[in-house]
CSV table of C-alpha atoms in Angstrom, one decimal:
chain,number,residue,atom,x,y,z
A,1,UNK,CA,0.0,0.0,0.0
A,2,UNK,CA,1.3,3.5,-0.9
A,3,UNK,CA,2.7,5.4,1.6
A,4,UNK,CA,2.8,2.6,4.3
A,5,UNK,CA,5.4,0.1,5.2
A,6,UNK,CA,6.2,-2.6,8.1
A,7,UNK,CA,9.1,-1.9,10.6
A,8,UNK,CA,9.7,-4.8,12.8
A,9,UNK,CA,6.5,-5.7,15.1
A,10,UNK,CA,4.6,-2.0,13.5
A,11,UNK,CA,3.9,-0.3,10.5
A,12,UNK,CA,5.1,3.1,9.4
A,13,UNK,CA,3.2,6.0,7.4
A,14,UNK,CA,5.1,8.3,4.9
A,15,UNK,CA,3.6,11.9,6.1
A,16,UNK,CA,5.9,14.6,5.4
A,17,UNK,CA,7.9,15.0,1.6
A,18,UNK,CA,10.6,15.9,1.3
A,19,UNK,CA,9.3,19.6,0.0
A,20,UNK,CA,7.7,19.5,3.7
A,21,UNK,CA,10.6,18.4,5.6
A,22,UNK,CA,12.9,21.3,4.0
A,23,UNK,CA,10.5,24.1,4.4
A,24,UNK,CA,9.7,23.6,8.1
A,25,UNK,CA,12.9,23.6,9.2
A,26,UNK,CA,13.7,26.4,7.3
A,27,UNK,CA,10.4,28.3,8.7
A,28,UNK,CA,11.9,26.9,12.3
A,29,UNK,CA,15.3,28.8,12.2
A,30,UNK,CA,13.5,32.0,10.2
A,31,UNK,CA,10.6,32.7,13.1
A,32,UNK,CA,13.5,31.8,15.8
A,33,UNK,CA,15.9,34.6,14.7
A,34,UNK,CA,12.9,37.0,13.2
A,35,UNK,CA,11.5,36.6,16.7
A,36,UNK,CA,14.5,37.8,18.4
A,37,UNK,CA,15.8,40.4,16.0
A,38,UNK,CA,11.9,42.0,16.2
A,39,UNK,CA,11.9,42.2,19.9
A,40,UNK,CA,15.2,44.3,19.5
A,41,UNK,CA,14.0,46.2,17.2
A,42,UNK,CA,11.0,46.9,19.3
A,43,UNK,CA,13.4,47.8,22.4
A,44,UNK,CA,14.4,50.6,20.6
A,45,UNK,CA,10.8,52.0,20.9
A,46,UNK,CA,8.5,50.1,23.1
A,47,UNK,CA,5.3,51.7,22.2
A,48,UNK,CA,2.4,50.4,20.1
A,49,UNK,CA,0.2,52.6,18.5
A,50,UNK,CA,-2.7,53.2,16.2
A,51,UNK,CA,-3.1,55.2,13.3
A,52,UNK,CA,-0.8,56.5,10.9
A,53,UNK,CA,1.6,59.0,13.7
A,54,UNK,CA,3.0,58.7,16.5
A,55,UNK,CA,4.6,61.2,19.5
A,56,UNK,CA,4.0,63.4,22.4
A,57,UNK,CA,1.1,65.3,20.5
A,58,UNK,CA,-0.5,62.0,20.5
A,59,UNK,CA,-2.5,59.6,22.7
A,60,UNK,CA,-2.6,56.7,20.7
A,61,UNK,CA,-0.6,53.9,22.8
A,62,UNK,CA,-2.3,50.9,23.2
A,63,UNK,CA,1.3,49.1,24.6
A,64,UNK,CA,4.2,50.4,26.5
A,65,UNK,CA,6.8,48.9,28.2
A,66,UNK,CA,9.8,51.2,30.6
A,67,UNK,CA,11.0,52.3,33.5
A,68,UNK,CA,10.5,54.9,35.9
A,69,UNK,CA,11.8,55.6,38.7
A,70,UNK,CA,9.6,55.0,42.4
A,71,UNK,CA,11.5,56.2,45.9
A,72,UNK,CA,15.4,55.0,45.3
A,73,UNK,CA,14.4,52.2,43.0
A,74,UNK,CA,14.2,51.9,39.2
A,75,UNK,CA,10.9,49.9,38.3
A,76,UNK,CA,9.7,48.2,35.4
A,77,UNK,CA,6.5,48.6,34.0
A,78,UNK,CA,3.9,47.4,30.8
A,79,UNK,CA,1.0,49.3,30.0
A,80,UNK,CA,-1.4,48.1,28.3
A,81,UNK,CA,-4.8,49.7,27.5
A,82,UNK,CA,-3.9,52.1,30.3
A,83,UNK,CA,-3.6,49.4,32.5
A,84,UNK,CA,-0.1,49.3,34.4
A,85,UNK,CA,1.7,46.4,35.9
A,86,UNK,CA,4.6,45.9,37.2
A,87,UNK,CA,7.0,43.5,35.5
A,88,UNK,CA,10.5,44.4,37.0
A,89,UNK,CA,13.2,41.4,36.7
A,90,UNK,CA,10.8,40.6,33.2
A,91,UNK,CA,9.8,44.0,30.8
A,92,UNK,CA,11.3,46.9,31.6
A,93,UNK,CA,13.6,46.4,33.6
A,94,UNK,CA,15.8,43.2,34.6
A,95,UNK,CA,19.4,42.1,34.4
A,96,UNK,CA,19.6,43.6,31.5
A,97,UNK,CA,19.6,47.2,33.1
A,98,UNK,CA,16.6,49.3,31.2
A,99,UNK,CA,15.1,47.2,28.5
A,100,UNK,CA,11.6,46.9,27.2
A,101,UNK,CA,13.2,43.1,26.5
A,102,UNK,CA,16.0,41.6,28.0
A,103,UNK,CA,19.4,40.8,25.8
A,104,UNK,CA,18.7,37.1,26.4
A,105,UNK,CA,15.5,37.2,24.5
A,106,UNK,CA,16.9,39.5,21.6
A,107,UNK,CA,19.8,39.4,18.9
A,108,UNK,CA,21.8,41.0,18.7
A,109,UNK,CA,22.1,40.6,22.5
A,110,UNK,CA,23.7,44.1,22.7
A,111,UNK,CA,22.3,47.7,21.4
A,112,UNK,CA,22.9,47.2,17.3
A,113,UNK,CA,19.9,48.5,15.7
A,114,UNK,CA,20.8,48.5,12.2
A,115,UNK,CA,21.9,44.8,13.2
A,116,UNK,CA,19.0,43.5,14.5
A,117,UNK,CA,17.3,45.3,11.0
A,118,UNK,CA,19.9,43.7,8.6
A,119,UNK,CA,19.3,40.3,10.7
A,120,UNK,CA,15.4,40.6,10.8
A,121,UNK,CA,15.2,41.4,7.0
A,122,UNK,CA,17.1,38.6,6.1
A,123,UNK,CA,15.2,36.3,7.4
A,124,UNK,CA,12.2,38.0,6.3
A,125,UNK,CA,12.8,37.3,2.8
A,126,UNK,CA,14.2,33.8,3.2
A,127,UNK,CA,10.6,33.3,5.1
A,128,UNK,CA,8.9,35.1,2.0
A,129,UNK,CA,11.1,32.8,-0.6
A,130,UNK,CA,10.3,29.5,1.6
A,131,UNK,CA,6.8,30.2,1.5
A,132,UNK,CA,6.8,30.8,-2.5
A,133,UNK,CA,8.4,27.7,-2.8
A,134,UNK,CA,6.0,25.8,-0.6
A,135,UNK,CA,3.2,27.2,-2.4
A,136,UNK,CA,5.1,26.4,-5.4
A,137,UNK,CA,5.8,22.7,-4.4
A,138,UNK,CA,2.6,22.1,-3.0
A,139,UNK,CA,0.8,23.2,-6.1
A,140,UNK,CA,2.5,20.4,-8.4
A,141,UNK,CA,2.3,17.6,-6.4
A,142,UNK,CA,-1.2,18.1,-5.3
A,143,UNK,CA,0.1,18.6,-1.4
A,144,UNK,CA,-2.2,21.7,-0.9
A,145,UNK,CA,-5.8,20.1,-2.0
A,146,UNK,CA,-4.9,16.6,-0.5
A,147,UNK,CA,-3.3,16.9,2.5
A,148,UNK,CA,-4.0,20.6,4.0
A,149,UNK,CA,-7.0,22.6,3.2
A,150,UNK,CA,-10.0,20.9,5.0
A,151,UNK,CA,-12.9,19.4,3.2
A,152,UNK,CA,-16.2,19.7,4.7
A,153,UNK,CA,-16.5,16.1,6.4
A,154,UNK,CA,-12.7,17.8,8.2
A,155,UNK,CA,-14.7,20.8,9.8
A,156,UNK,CA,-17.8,18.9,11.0
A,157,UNK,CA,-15.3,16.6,12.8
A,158,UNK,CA,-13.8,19.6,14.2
A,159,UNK,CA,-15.7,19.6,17.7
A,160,UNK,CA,-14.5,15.9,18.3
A,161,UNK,CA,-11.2,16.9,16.8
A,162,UNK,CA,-10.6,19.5,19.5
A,163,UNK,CA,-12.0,17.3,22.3
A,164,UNK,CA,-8.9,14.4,21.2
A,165,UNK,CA,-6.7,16.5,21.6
A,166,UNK,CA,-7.9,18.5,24.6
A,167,UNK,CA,-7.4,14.6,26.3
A,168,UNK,CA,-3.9,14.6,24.5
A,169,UNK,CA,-5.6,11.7,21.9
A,170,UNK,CA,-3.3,12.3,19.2
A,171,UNK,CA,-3.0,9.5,16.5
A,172,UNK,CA,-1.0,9.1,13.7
A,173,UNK,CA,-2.6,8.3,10.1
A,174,UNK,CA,-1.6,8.7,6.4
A,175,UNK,CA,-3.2,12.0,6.6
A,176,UNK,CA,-3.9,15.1,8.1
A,177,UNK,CA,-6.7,15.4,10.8
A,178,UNK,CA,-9.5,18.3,10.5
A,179,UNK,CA,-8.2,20.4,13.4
A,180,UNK,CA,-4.2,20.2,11.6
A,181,UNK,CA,-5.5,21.0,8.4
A,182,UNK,CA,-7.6,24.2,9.6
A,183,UNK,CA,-4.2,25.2,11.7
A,184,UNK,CA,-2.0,25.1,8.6
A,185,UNK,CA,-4.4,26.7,6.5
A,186,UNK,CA,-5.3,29.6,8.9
A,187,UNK,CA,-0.9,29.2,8.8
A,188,UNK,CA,-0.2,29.3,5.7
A,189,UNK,CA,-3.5,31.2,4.4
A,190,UNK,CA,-3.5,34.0,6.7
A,191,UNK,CA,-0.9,34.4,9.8
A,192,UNK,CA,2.3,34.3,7.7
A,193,UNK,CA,1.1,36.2,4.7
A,194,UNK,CA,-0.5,38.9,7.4
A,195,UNK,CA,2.8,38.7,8.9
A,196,UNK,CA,4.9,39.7,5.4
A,197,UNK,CA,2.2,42.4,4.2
A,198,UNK,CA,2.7,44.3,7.7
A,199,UNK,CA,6.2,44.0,7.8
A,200,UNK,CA,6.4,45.8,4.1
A,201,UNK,CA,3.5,48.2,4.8
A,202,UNK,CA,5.9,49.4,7.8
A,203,UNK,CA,8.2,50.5,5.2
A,204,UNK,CA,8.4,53.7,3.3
A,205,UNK,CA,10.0,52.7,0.8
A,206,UNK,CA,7.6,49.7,0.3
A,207,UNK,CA,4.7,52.3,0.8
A,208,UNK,CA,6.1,54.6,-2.0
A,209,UNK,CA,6.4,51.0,-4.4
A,210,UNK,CA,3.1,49.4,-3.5
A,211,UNK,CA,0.2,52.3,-3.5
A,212,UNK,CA,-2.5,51.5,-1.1
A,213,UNK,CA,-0.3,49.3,1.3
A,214,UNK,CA,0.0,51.1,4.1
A,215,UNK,CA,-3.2,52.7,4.2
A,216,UNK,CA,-4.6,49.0,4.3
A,217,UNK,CA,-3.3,48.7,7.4
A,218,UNK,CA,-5.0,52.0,8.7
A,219,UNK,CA,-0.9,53.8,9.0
A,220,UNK,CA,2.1,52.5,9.6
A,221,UNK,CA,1.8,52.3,13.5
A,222,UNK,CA,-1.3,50.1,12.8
A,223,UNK,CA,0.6,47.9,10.9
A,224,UNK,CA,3.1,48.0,13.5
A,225,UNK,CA,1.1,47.1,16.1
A,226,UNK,CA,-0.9,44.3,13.9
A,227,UNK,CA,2.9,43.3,12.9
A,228,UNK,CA,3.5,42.5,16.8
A,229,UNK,CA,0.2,41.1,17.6
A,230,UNK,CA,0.7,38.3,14.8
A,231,UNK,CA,4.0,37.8,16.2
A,232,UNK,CA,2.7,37.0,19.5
A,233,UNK,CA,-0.1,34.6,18.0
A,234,UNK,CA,2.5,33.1,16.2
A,235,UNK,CA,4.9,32.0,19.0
A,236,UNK,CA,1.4,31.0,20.9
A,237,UNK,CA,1.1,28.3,17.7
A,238,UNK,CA,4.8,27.3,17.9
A,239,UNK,CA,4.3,26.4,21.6
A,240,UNK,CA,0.6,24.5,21.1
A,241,UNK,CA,3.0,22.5,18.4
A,242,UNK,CA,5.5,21.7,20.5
A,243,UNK,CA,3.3,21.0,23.2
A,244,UNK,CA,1.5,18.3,21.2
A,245,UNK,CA,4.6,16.9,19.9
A,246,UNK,CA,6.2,16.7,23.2
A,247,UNK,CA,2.4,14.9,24.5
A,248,UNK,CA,3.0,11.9,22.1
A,249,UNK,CA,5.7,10.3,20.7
A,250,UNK,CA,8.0,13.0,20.7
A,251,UNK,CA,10.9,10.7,19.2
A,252,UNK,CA,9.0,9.5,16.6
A,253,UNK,CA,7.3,12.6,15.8
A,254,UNK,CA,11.1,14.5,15.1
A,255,UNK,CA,12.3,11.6,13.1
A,256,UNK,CA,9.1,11.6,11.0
A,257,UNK,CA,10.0,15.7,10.6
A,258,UNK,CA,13.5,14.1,9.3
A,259,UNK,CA,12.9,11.4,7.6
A,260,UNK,CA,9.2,11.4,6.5
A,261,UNK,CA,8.3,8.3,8.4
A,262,UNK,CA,6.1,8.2,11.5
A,263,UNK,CA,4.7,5.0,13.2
A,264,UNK,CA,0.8,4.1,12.5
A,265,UNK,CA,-1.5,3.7,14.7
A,266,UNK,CA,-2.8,1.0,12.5
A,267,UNK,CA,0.0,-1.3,13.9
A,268,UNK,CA,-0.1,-5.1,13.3
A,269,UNK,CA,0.8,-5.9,16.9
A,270,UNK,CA,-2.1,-4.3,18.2
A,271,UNK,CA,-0.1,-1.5,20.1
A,272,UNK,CA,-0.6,2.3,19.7
């Protein structure tokens, strides 16, 4: 049977191409270091805004993480919505001294601006160029219609989906389940490309190429602030991932990520 063979006392299932494999490691190390390299370029000004401006003749924060100063002792603060808390050893200040982020959680570690730019834009693009060639791959070898976006029999097993893996009943099959299938597509279909289009409305010079751009995004503080809130959701996805991975058969999940092949839970011996 296609896409199926016996190991030992089990059977394996061939899930992940090669075209899979390649891409998601790639997309791995790009979200790592654009994570990092966003959160310093954020430190440089930790303020979220909406609308097209931003400054003292405007009141327009909806996020701001400092440092002010309360008796003898520097404290750290995030606002958010007007609501302040106090996050010092975390945001604001930490070991660090007076960071919106500490240097552990950044790169460059140390104040480099145009670093942490040059470092984020490159692995912008190589996100932008994976994803081209994913869609690209996908497209010829019938990846997208077969194995991600969700028929309708996939979303009316949703609630039973959810419920699995609320109770950590993950399986393994020749094919994607409903709840994987809406997660890659809302992925693929709509946080990574809202991701690029906010990163390039930030631009001006994007702005001056691409007409319109900006002003989609309601100014470029919108988009900035959009541009951080998708980063956010994203590392919230990255850790649900991990989370299930870790949750069952870790091993056997990371060599199917390597080598394509994942044990079934159709298995011969009876076992799952």
């Amino acid at each position: 049977m296609p896409g199926i063979r016996e190991a030992g006392s089990y059977r394996q299932v061939h899930r992940q191409s090669i075209w899979t494999r390649l891409t998601h490691w790639t997309w791995a190390i790009a979200l790592f270091f654009l994570l990092l390299s966003g959160l310093h370029i954020f430190n440089s000004h930790p303020v979220l805004y909406l609308g097209e401006q931003s400054g003292f003749a405007f009141d327009s924060a909806v996020l701001r993480i400092g440092a002010e100063k309360v008796g003898d002792d520097v404290r750290g603060y995030t606002e958010l919505l007007g609501r302040r808390a106090d996050t010092t050893g975390v945001l604001g200040v930490s070991d660090s001294g007076r960071r919106a982020f500490p240097s552990w959680a950044t790169t460059p570690s140390y104040h480099a601006l145009e670093t942490g730019r040059l470092i984020h834009f490159f692995f912008g693009w190589l996100l932008v160029g994976t994803l081209g060639l994913w869609f690209a791959a996908s497209l010829l070898n019938g990846h997208l219609w077969r194995d991600v976006l969700p028929s309708r029999a996939d979303l009316r097993d949703l609630p039973r989906e959810c419920a699995d893996h609320a109770r950590l009943r993950i399986g393994n099959s020749a094919r994607y389940n409903g709840l994987q299938r809406l997660s890659y597509t809302l992925l693929m279909f709509g946080a990574l490309p809202l991701m690029v289009a906010t990163g390039l409305a930030m631009s001006p010079a994007m702005g001056a190429l691409i007409p319109g751009l900006t002003d989609m995004f309601a100014g470029r503080e919108t988009a900035r602030t959009i541009h951080f809130i998708g980063a956010a959701a994203l590392v919230l996805f990255v850790v649900v991932h991990v989370l299930m991975v870790l949750a069952h058969r870790p091993v056997d999940a990371m060599r199917g990520m390597v080598t394509g092949w994942r044990r079934s839970d159709a298995d011969p011996a009876g076992r799952s």
